[in-house]
PDB file of C-alpha atoms and ligand atoms in Angstrom:
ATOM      1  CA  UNK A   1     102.104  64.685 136.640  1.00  0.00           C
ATOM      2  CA  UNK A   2     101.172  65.566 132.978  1.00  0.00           C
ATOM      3  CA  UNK A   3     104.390  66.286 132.307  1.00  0.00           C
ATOM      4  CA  UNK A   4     105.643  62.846 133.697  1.00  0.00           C
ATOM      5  CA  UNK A   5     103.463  61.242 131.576  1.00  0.00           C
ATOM      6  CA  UNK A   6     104.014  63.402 128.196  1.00  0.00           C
ATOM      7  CA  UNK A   7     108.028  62.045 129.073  1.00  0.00           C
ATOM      8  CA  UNK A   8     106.978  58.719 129.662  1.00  0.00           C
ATOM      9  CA  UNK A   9     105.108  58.880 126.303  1.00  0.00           C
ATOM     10  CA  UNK A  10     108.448  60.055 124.240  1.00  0.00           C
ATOM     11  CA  UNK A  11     110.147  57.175 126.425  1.00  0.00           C
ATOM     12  CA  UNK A  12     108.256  54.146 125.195  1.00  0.00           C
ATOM     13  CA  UNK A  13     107.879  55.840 121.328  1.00  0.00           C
ATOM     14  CA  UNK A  14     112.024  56.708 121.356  1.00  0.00           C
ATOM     15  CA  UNK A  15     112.897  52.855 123.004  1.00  0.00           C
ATOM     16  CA  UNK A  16     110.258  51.181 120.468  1.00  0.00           C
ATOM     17  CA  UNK A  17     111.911  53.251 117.222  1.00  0.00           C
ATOM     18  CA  UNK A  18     115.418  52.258 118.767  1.00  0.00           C
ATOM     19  CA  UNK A  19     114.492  48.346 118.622  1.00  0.00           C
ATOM     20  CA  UNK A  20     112.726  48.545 115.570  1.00  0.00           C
ATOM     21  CA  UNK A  21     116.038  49.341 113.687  1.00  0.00           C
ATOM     22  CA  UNK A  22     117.679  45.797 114.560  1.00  0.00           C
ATOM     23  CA  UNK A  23     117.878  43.584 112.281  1.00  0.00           C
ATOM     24  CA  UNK A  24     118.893  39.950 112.096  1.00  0.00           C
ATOM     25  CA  UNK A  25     122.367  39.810 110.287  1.00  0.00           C
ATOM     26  CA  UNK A  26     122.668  36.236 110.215  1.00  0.00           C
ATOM     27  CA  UNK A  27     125.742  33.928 111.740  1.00  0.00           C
ATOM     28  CA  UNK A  28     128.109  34.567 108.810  1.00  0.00           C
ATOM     29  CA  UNK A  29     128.348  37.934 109.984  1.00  0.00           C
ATOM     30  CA  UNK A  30     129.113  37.613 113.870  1.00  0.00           C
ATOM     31  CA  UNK A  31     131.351  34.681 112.768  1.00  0.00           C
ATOM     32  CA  UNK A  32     133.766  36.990 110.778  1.00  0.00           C
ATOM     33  CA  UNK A  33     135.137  37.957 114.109  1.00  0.00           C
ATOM     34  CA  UNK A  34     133.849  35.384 116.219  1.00  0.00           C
ATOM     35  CA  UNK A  35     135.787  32.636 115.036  1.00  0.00           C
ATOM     36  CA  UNK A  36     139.413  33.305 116.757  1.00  0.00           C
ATOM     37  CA  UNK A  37     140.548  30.287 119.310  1.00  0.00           C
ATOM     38  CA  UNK A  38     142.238  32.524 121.916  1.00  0.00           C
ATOM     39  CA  UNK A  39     138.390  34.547 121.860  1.00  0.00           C
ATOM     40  CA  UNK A  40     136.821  31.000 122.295  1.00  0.00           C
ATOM     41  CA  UNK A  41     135.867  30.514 118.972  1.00  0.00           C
ATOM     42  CA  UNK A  42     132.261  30.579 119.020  1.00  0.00           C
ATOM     43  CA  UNK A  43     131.404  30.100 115.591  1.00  0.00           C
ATOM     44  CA  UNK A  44     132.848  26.523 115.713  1.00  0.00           C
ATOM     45  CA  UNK A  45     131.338  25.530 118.661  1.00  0.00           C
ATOM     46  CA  UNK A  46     127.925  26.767 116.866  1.00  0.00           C
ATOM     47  CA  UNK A  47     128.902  24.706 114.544  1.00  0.00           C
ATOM     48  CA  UNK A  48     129.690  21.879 115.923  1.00  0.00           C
ATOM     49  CA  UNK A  49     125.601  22.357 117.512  1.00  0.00           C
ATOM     50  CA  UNK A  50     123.081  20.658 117.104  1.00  0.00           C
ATOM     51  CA  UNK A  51     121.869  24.547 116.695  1.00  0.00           C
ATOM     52  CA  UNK A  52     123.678  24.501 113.513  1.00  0.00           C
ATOM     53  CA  UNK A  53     121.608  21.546 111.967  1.00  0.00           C
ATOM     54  CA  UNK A  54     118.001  22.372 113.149  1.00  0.00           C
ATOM     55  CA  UNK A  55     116.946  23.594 109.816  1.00  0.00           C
ATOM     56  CA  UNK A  56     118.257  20.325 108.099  1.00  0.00           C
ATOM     57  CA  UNK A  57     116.766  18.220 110.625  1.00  0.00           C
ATOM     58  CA  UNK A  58     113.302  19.443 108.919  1.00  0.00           C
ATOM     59  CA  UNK A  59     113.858  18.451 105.698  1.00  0.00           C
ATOM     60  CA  UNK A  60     113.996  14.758 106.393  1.00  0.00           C
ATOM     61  CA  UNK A  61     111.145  12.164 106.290  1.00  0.00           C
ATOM     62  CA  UNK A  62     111.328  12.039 109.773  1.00  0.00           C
ATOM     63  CA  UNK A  63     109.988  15.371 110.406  1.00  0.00           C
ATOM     64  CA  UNK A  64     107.647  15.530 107.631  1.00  0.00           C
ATOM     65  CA  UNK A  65     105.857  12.500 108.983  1.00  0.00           C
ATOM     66  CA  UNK A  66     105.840  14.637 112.679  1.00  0.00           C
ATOM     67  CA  UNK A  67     104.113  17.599 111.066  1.00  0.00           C
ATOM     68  CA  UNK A  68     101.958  15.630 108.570  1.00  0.00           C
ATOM     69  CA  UNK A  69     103.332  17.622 105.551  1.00  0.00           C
ATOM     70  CA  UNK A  70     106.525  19.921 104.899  1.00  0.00           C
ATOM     71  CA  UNK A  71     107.638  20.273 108.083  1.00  0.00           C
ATOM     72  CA  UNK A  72     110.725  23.187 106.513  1.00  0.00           C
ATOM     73  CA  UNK A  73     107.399  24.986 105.540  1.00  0.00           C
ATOM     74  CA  UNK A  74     105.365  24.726 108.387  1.00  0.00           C
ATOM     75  CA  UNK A  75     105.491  27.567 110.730  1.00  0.00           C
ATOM     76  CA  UNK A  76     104.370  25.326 113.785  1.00  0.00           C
ATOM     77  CA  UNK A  77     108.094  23.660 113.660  1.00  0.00           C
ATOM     78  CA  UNK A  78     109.727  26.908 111.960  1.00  0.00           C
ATOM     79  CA  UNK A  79     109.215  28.952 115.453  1.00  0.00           C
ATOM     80  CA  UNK A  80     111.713  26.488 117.229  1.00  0.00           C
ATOM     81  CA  UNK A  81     114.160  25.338 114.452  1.00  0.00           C
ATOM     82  CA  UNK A  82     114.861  28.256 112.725  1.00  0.00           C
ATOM     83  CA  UNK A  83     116.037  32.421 113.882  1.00  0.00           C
ATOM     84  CA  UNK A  84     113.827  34.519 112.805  1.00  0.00           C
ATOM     85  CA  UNK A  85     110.870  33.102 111.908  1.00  0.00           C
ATOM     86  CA  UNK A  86     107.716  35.202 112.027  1.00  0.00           C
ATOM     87  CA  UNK A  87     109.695  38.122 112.749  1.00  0.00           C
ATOM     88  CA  UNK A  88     108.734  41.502 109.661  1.00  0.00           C
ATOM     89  CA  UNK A  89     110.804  40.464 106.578  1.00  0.00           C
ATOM     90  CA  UNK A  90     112.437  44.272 107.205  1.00  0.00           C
ATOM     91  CA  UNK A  91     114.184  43.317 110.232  1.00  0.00           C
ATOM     92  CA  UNK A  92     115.523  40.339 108.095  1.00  0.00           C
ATOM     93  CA  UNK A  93     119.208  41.556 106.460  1.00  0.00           C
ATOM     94  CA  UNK A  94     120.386  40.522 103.216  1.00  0.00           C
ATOM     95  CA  UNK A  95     122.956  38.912 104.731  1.00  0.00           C
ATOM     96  CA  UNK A  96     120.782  36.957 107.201  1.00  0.00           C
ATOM     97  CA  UNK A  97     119.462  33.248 105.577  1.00  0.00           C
ATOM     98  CA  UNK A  98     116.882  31.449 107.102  1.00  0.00           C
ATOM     99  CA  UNK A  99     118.146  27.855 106.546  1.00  0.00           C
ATOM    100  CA  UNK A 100     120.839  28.125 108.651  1.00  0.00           C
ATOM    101  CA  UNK A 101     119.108  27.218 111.823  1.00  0.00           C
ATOM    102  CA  UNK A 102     119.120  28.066 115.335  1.00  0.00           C
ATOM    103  CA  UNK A 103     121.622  30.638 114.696  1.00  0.00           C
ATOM    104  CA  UNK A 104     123.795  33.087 117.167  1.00  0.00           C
ATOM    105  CA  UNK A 105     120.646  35.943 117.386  1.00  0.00           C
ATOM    106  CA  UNK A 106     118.318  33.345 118.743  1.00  0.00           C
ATOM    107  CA  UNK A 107     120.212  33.535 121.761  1.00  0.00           C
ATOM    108  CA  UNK A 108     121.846  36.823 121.347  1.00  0.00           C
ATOM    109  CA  UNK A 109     119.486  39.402 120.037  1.00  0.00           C
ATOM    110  CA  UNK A 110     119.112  40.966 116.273  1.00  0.00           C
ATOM    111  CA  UNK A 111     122.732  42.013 116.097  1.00  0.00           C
ATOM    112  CA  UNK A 112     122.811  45.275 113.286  1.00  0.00           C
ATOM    113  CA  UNK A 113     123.392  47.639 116.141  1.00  0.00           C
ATOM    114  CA  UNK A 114     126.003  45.525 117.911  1.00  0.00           C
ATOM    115  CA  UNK A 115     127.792  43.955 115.445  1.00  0.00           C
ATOM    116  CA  UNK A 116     129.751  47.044 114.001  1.00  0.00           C
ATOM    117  CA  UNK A 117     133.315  47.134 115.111  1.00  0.00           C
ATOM    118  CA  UNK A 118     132.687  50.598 116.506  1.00  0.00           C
ATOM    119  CA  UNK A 119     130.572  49.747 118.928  1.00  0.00           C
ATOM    120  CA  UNK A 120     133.725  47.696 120.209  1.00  0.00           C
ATOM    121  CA  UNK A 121     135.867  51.268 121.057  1.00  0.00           C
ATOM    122  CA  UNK A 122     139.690  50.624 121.491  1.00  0.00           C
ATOM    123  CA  UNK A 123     139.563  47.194 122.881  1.00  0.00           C
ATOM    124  CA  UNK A 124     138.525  46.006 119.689  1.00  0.00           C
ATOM    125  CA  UNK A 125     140.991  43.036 118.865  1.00  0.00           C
ATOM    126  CA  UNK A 126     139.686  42.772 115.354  1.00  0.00           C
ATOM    127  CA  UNK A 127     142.501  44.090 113.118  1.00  0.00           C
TER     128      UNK A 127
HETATM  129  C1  HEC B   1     133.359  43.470 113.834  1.00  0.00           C
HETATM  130  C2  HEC B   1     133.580  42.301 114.664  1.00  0.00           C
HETATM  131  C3  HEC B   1     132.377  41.717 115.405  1.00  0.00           C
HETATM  132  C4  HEC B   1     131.197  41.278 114.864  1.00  0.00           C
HETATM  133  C5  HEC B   1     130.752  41.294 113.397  1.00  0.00           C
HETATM  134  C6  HEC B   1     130.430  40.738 115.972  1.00  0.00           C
HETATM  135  N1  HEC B   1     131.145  40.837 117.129  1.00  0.00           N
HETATM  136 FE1  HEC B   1     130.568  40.186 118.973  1.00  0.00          FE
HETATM  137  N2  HEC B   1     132.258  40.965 119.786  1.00  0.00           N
HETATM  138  C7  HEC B   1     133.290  41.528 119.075  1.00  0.00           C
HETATM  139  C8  HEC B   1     134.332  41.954 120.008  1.00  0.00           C
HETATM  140  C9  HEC B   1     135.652  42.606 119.608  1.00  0.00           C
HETATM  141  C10 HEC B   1     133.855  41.629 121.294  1.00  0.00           C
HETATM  142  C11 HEC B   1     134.543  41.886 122.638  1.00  0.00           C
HETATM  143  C12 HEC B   1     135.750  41.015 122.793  1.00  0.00           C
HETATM  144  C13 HEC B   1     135.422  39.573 122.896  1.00  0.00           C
HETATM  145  O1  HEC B   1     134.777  39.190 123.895  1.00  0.00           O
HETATM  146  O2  HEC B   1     135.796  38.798 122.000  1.00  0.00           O
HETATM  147  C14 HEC B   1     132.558  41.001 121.126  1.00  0.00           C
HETATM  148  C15 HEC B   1     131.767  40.523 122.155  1.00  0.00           C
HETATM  149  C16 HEC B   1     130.592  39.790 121.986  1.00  0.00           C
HETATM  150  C17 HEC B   1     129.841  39.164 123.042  1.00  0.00           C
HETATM  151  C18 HEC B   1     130.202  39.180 124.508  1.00  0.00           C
HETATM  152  C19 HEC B   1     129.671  40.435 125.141  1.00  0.00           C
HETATM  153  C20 HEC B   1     130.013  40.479 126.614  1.00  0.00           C
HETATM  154  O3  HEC B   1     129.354  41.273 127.295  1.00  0.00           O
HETATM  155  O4  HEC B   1     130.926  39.763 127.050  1.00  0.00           O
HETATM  156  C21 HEC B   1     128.788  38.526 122.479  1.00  0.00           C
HETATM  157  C22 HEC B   1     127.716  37.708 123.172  1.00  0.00           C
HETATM  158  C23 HEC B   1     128.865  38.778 121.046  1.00  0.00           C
HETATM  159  N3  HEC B   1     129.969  39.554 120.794  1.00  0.00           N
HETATM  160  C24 HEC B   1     127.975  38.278 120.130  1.00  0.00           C
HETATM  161  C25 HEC B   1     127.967  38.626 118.783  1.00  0.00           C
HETATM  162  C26 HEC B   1     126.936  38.230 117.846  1.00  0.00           C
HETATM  163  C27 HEC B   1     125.747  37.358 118.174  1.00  0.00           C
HETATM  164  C28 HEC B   1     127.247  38.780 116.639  1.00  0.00           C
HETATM  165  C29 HEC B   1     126.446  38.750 115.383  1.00  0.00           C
HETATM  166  C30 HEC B   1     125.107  39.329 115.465  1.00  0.00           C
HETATM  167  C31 HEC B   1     128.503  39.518 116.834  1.00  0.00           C
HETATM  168  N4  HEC B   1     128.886  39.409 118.135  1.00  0.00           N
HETATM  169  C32 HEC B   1     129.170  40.189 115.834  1.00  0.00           C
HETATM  170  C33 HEC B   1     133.372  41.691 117.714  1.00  0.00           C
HETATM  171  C34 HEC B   1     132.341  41.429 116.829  1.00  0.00           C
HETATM  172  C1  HEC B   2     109.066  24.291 121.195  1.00  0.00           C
HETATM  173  C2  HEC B   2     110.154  24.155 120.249  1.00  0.00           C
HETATM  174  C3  HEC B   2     110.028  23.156 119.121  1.00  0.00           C
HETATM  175  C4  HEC B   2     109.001  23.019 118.221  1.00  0.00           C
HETATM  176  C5  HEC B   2     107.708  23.825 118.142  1.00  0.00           C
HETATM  177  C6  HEC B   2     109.402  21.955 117.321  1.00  0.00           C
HETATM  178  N1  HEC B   2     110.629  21.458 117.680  1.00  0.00           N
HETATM  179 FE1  HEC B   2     111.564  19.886 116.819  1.00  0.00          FE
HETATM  180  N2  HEC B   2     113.048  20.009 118.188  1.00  0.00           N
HETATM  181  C7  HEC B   2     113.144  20.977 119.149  1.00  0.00           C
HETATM  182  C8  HEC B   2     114.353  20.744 119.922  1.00  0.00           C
HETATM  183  C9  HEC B   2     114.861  21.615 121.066  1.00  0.00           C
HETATM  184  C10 HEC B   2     114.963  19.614 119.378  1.00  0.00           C
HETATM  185  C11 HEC B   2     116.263  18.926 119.810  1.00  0.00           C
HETATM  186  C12 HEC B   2     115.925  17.895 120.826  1.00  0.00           C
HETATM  187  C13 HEC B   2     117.139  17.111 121.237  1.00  0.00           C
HETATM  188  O1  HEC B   2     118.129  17.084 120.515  1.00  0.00           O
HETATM  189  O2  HEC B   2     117.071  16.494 122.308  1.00  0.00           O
HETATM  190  C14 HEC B   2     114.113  19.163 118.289  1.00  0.00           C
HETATM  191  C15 HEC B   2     114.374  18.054 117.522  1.00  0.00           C
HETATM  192  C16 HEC B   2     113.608  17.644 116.448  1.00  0.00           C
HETATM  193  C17 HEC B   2     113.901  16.500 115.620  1.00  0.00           C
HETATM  194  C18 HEC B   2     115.097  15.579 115.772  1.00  0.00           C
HETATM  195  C19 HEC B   2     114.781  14.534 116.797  1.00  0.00           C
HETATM  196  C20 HEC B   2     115.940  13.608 116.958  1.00  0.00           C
HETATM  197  O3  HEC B   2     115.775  12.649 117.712  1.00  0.00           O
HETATM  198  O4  HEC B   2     116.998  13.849 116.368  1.00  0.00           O
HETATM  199  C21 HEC B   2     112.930  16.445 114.667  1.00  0.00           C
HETATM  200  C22 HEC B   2     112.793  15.425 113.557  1.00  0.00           C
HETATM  201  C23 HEC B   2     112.020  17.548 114.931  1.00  0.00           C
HETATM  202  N3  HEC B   2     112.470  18.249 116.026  1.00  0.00           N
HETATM  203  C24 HEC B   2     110.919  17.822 114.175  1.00  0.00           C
HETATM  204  C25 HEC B   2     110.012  18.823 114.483  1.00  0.00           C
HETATM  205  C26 HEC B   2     108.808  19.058 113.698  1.00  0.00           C
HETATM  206  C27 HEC B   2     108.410  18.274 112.454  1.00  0.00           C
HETATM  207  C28 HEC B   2     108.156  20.092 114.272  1.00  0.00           C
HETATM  208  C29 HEC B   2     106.819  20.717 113.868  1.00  0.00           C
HETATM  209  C30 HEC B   2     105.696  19.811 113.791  1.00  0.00           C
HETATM  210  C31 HEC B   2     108.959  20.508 115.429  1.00  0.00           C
HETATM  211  N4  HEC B   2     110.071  19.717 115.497  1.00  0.00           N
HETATM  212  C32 HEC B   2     108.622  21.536 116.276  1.00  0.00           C
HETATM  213  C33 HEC B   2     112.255  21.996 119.402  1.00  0.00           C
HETATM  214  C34 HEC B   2     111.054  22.166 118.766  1.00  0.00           C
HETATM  215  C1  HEC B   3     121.518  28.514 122.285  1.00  0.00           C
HETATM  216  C2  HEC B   3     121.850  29.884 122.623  1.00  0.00           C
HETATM  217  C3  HEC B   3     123.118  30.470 122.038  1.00  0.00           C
HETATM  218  C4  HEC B   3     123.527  30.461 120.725  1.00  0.00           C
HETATM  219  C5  HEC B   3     122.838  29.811 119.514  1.00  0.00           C
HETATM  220  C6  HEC B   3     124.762  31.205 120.697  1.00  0.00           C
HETATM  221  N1  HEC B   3     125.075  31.627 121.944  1.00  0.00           N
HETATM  222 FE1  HEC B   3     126.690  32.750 122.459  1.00  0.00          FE
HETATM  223  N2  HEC B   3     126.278  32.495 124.408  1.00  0.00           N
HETATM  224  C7  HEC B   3     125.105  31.961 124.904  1.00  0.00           C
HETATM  225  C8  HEC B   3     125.170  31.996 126.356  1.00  0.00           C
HETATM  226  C9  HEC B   3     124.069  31.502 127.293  1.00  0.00           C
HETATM  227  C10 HEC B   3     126.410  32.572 126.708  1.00  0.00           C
HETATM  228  C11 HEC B   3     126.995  32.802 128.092  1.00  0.00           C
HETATM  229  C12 HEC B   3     127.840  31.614 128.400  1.00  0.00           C
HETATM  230  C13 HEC B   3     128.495  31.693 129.747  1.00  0.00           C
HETATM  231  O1  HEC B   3     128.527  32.768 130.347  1.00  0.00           O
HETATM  232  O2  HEC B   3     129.008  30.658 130.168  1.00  0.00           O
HETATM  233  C14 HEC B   3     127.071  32.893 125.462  1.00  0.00           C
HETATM  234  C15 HEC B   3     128.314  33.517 125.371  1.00  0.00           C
HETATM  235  C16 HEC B   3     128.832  34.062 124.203  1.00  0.00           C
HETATM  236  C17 HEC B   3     129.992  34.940 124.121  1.00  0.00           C
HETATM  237  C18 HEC B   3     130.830  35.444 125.300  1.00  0.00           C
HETATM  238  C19 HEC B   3     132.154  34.752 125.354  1.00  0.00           C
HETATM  239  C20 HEC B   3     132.010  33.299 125.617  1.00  0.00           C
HETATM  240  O3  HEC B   3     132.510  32.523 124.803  1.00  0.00           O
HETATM  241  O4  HEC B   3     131.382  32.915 126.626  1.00  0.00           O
HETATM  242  C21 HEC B   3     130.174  35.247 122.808  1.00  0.00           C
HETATM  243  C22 HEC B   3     131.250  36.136 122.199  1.00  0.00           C
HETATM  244  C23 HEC B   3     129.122  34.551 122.059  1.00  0.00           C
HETATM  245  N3  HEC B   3     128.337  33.843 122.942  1.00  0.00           N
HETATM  246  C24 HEC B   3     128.970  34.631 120.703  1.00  0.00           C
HETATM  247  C25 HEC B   3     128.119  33.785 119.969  1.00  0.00           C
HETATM  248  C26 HEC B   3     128.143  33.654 118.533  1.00  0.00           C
HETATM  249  C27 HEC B   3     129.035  34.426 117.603  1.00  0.00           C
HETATM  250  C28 HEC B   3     127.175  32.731 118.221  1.00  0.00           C
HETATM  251  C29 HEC B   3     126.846  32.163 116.847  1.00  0.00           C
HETATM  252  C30 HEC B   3     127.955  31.632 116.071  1.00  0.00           C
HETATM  253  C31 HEC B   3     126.543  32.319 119.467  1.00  0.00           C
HETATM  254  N4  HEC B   3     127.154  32.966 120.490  1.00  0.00           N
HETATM  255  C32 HEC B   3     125.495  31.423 119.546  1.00  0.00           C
HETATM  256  C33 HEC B   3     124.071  31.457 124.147  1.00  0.00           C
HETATM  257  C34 HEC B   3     124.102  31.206 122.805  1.00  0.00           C
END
C-alpha cells in the first residue's frame, strides 16, 4: 500500500511538471500550417470568427460603458475575450500576443508540446 502511494505521489508530481511546460504559442503559430484549404483551413475560418475580434470588441465605447471603465484592462471581461488571461506570464511565449482574442488554444490547449512538426511522425503533410 505504501508503495502504491509513494507511485501515486511521483504520478501527480511527473503529470503536473509535464503540463507546466506548455505554453501558449499564440494563433500565428498553429496557423503556419493550419491554413491549407484541402486541411480545412482553420485559420481562416478563425478568422472569419467572431473569436478573432473579441479583443477589439473591448476597446469600443460600447464595452467601456458595460464595465464602467477600460473594459481591454479589466480582468472581469479579459477572462472571456481574450486566451490566456490570468494564466503565469511563463507559460505565455514570445510569440503568443494577447490582443488577438479568443484564439485557437482557448479551445485547443497551450500548444508548445503539440505544435512541433515532430510530434506529427511521417504523416506530416507540412513540407
Ligand atoms: C508544424 C505544423 C503544425 C503546427 C505549428 C500546428 N499544427 Fe496542428 N496539426 C498539424 C498536422 C500535420 C496535423 C495532422 C493533419 C491534419 O489534420 O491536418 C495537425 C492536427 C491538428 C489537430 C487535429 C488533431 C486530431 O486529433 O484530429 C488540431 C486540433 C490541431 N492540429 C490544432 C493545432 C493548434 C491549436 C496549433 C497551435 C497551438 C497547431 N495545431 C499547430 C500540423 C501543425
Ligand atoms: C463569461 C464570458 C464573458 C465575460 C465575463 C464577458 N463577456 Fe463580453 N461577450 C462574451 C461572448 C461569448 C460574446 C459574444 C456574444 C454574441 O456574439 O452573441 C460577448 C460579446 C460582447 C460584446 C459585443 C456585444 C455585441 O452585441 O456585439 C461586448 C461589447 C462585450 N461582450 C463586452 C464585455 C465587457 C465590457 C465585459 C466585462 C465587463 C464582458 N464582455 C465580459 C462573453 C463574455
Ligand atoms: C471556439 C473553440 C475553437 C477555436 C477558437 C478553435 N477551434 Fe479548432 N476545433 C474546435 C472544435 C470543437 C473542433 C472539432 C470540430 C468537429 O469535430 O466538428 C475543432 C477542430 C479542429 C481541427 C480538426 C480538423 C477540423 O477542421 O475539424 C483542427 C486542425 C483545428 N480545430 C485547428 C484549429 C486552429 C488552428 C485554430 C485557430 C486558428 C482553432 N482550431 C480554433 C474548437 C475550436
Amino acid at each position: 500500500m505504501q508503495k502504491f502511494s509513494y507511485l501515486f505521489v511521483i504520478f501527480i508530481a511527473f503529470s503536473f511538471t509535464v503540463n507546466a511546460q506548455n505554453q501558449f504559442v499564440g494563433v500565428k503559430t498553429c496557423g503556419m500550417c493550419h491554413k491549407k484549404a484541402d486541411t480545412g483551413n482553420q485559420l481562416k475560418i478563425w478568422e472569419e470568427s467572431a473569436h478573432a475580434n473579441a479583443f477589439k470588441t473591448l476597446q469600443t465605447e460600447a464595452a467601456d460603458k458595460i464595465a464602467g471603465g477600460k473594459a481591454a484592462e479589466d480582468p472581469k471581461c479579459l477572462k472571456c475575450h481574450v486566451s490566456g488571461h490570468g494564466v503565469d506570464a511563463s507559460l505565455l511565449s514570445s510569440k503568443f500576443i494577447i490582443e488577438d482574442g479568443v484564439q485557437c488554444e482557448t479551445c485547443h490547449g497551450a500548444g508548445s508540446a503539440y505544435k512541433s512538426k515532430k510530434n506529427y511522425g511521417g504523416s506530416c503533410k507540412i513540407s
